[in-house]
């Protein structure tokens, strides 16, 4: 099963998306956007940049948990992972993004 983006609207009327692996697990989440068009542009940016491992920064949270961010060409962070239990789990998350992001479909859940 291929990965997919879920585009959603938050309770405070902002838009965001998450990238899900084929197994349904969330592997990347965006920031909050004021406009739906900006969130859609963010998805396109993840599709374009997500296949390039050089665009990922491997980081460590305040509690010592590994996580990663994905940056666009301009250096802006376009998505962040969950906190992982180990560096190898984080690296697996990056690999999943690289594999899933470029061809992921978009499930727009904002309509209605």
PDB file of C-alpha atoms in Angstrom:
ATOM      1  CA  UNK A   1       0.000   0.000   0.000  1.00  0.00           C
ATOM      2  CA  UNK A   2       1.333   3.415  -0.963  1.00  0.00           C
ATOM      3  CA  UNK A   3       1.736   6.382   1.340  1.00  0.00           C
ATOM      4  CA  UNK A   4      -0.745   9.235   1.481  1.00  0.00           C
ATOM      5  CA  UNK A   5      -1.065  12.769   2.700  1.00  0.00           C
ATOM      6  CA  UNK A   6      -4.069  13.672   4.826  1.00  0.00           C
ATOM      7  CA  UNK A   7      -5.029  17.341   4.541  1.00  0.00           C
ATOM      8  CA  UNK A   8      -7.090  18.499   7.520  1.00  0.00           C
ATOM      9  CA  UNK A   9      -8.537  21.594   9.136  1.00  0.00           C
ATOM     10  CA  UNK A  10      -7.887  22.203  12.836  1.00  0.00           C
ATOM     11  CA  UNK A  11     -10.409  23.377  15.406  1.00  0.00           C
ATOM     12  CA  UNK A  12      -9.018  26.914  15.097  1.00  0.00           C
ATOM     13  CA  UNK A  13      -9.591  26.927  11.300  1.00  0.00           C
ATOM     14  CA  UNK A  14      -5.968  26.403  10.306  1.00  0.00           C
ATOM     15  CA  UNK A  15      -4.854  23.814   7.771  1.00  0.00           C
ATOM     16  CA  UNK A  16      -2.216  21.117   8.188  1.00  0.00           C
ATOM     17  CA  UNK A  17      -1.220  17.807   6.674  1.00  0.00           C
ATOM     18  CA  UNK A  18       0.394  14.579   7.705  1.00  0.00           C
ATOM     19  CA  UNK A  19       2.188  11.981   5.618  1.00  0.00           C
ATOM     20  CA  UNK A  20       1.188   8.407   6.362  1.00  0.00           C
ATOM     21  CA  UNK A  21       3.183   5.314   5.423  1.00  0.00           C
ATOM     22  CA  UNK A  22       1.503   2.446   3.631  1.00  0.00           C
ATOM     23  CA  UNK A  23       0.704   0.863   7.009  1.00  0.00           C
ATOM     24  CA  UNK A  24      -1.169   4.011   8.099  1.00  0.00           C
ATOM     25  CA  UNK A  25       1.463   5.246  10.562  1.00  0.00           C
ATOM     26  CA  UNK A  26       2.084   9.017  10.589  1.00  0.00           C
ATOM     27  CA  UNK A  27       5.689   9.694   9.591  1.00  0.00           C
ATOM     28  CA  UNK A  28       5.673  13.481   9.058  1.00  0.00           C
ATOM     29  CA  UNK A  29       3.432  16.357  10.154  1.00  0.00           C
ATOM     30  CA  UNK A  30       3.360  19.928   8.856  1.00  0.00           C
ATOM     31  CA  UNK A  31       3.088  23.251  10.590  1.00  0.00           C
ATOM     32  CA  UNK A  32      -0.281  25.027  10.777  1.00  0.00           C
ATOM     33  CA  UNK A  33      -1.179  27.138   7.744  1.00  0.00           C
ATOM     34  CA  UNK A  34      -3.633  30.033   7.560  1.00  0.00           C
ATOM     35  CA  UNK A  35      -4.738  29.177   4.021  1.00  0.00           C
ATOM     36  CA  UNK A  36      -5.575  25.843   2.439  1.00  0.00           C
ATOM     37  CA  UNK A  37      -3.548  26.785  -0.646  1.00  0.00           C
ATOM     38  CA  UNK A  38      -0.449  27.165   1.540  1.00  0.00           C
ATOM     39  CA  UNK A  39      -0.951  23.683   2.985  1.00  0.00           C
ATOM     40  CA  UNK A  40      -1.373  22.255  -0.522  1.00  0.00           C
ATOM     41  CA  UNK A  41       1.877  23.990  -1.541  1.00  0.00           C
ATOM     42  CA  UNK A  42       3.507  22.402   1.518  1.00  0.00           C
ATOM     43  CA  UNK A  43       2.390  18.949   0.348  1.00  0.00           C
ATOM     44  CA  UNK A  44       3.873  19.615  -3.083  1.00  0.00           C
ATOM     45  CA  UNK A  45       7.111  20.724  -1.434  1.00  0.00           C
ATOM     46  CA  UNK A  46       7.272  17.504   0.609  1.00  0.00           C
ATOM     47  CA  UNK A  47       6.660  15.482  -2.554  1.00  0.00           C
ATOM     48  CA  UNK A  48       9.453  17.361  -4.339  1.00  0.00           C
ATOM     49  CA  UNK A  49      12.003  17.376  -1.493  1.00  0.00           C
ATOM     50  CA  UNK A  50      11.038  14.243   0.426  1.00  0.00           C
ATOM     51  CA  UNK A  51      12.914  11.852  -1.831  1.00  0.00           C
ATOM     52  CA  UNK A  52      16.275  13.507  -1.065  1.00  0.00           C
ATOM     53  CA  UNK A  53      17.902  12.221   2.127  1.00  0.00           C
ATOM     54  CA  UNK A  54      20.157  15.306   2.200  1.00  0.00           C
ATOM     55  CA  UNK A  55      17.088  17.456   3.001  1.00  0.00           C
ATOM     56  CA  UNK A  56      16.516  15.740   6.359  1.00  0.00           C
ATOM     57  CA  UNK A  57      18.008  16.973   9.620  1.00  0.00           C
ATOM     58  CA  UNK A  58      18.511  14.373  12.337  1.00  0.00           C
ATOM     59  CA  UNK A  59      17.806  16.031  15.673  1.00  0.00           C
ATOM     60  CA  UNK A  60      17.427  15.199  19.350  1.00  0.00           C
ATOM     61  CA  UNK A  61      14.613  16.505  21.541  1.00  0.00           C
ATOM     62  CA  UNK A  62      15.064  18.000  25.009  1.00  0.00           C
ATOM     63  CA  UNK A  63      14.230  14.613  26.520  1.00  0.00           C
ATOM     64  CA  UNK A  64      16.890  12.896  24.398  1.00  0.00           C
ATOM     65  CA  UNK A  65      14.432  11.398  21.905  1.00  0.00           C
ATOM     66  CA  UNK A  66      15.593  11.354  18.280  1.00  0.00           C
ATOM     67  CA  UNK A  67      13.428  12.974  15.592  1.00  0.00           C
ATOM     68  CA  UNK A  68      13.858  14.569  12.182  1.00  0.00           C
ATOM     69  CA  UNK A  69      12.751  17.537  10.140  1.00  0.00           C
ATOM     70  CA  UNK A  70      12.468  17.916   6.373  1.00  0.00           C
ATOM     71  CA  UNK A  71      13.595  21.177   4.804  1.00  0.00           C
ATOM     72  CA  UNK A  72      12.745  22.747   1.470  1.00  0.00           C
ATOM     73  CA  UNK A  73      15.373  24.130  -0.912  1.00  0.00           C
ATOM     74  CA  UNK A  74      15.110  27.523   0.831  1.00  0.00           C
ATOM     75  CA  UNK A  75      15.962  25.939   4.199  1.00  0.00           C
ATOM     76  CA  UNK A  76      12.456  26.280   5.654  1.00  0.00           C
ATOM     77  CA  UNK A  77      11.203  23.315   7.682  1.00  0.00           C
ATOM     78  CA  UNK A  78       8.197  21.801   5.899  1.00  0.00           C
ATOM     79  CA  UNK A  79       7.574  18.844   8.178  1.00  0.00           C
ATOM     80  CA  UNK A  80       8.598  17.215  11.441  1.00  0.00           C
ATOM     81  CA  UNK A  81       8.486  13.629  12.605  1.00  0.00           C
ATOM     82  CA  UNK A  82       7.272  12.162  15.855  1.00  0.00           C
ATOM     83  CA  UNK A  83       9.754  11.454  18.645  1.00  0.00           C
ATOM     84  CA  UNK A  84      11.416   8.066  18.236  1.00  0.00           C
ATOM     85  CA  UNK A  85      12.742   5.604  20.797  1.00  0.00           C
ATOM     86  CA  UNK A  86      16.107   5.203  19.067  1.00  0.00           C
ATOM     87  CA  UNK A  87      18.280   6.648  16.321  1.00  0.00           C
ATOM     88  CA  UNK A  88      17.729   3.534  14.205  1.00  0.00           C
ATOM     89  CA  UNK A  89      13.938   3.962  14.492  1.00  0.00           C
ATOM     90  CA  UNK A  90      14.311   7.623  13.441  1.00  0.00           C
ATOM     91  CA  UNK A  91      16.474   6.596  10.481  1.00  0.00           C
ATOM     92  CA  UNK A  92      13.767   4.108   9.524  1.00  0.00           C
ATOM     93  CA  UNK A  93      11.252   6.971   9.611  1.00  0.00           C
ATOM     94  CA  UNK A  94      13.435   9.012   7.261  1.00  0.00           C
ATOM     95  CA  UNK A  95      13.715   6.032   4.911  1.00  0.00           C
ATOM     96  CA  UNK A  96       9.923   5.676   4.995  1.00  0.00           C
ATOM     97  CA  UNK A  97       9.516   9.358   4.077  1.00  0.00           C
ATOM     98  CA  UNK A  98      12.023   9.079   1.233  1.00  0.00           C
ATOM     99  CA  UNK A  99      10.114   6.055  -0.071  1.00  0.00           C
ATOM    100  CA  UNK A 100       6.551   7.340   0.430  1.00  0.00           C
ATOM    101  CA  UNK A 101       6.612  11.123  -0.075  1.00  0.00           C
ATOM    102  CA  UNK A 102       7.256  11.486  -3.828  1.00  0.00           C
ATOM    103  CA  UNK A 103       4.346   9.312  -4.975  1.00  0.00           C
ATOM    104  CA  UNK A 104       1.901   9.746  -2.112  1.00  0.00           C
ATOM    105  CA  UNK A 105      -1.714  10.541  -2.898  1.00  0.00           C
ATOM    106  CA  UNK A 106      -3.634  13.366  -1.202  1.00  0.00           C
ATOM    107  CA  UNK A 107      -6.729  12.708   0.903  1.00  0.00           C
ATOM    108  CA  UNK A 108      -8.394  16.108   1.324  1.00  0.00           C
ATOM    109  CA  UNK A 109     -10.509  15.894   4.494  1.00  0.00           C
ATOM    110  CA  UNK A 110     -11.300  19.616   4.617  1.00  0.00           C
ATOM    111  CA  UNK A 111     -14.344  19.564   2.318  1.00  0.00           C
ATOM    112  CA  UNK A 112     -17.798  19.633   3.783  1.00  0.00           C
TER     113      UNK A 112
END
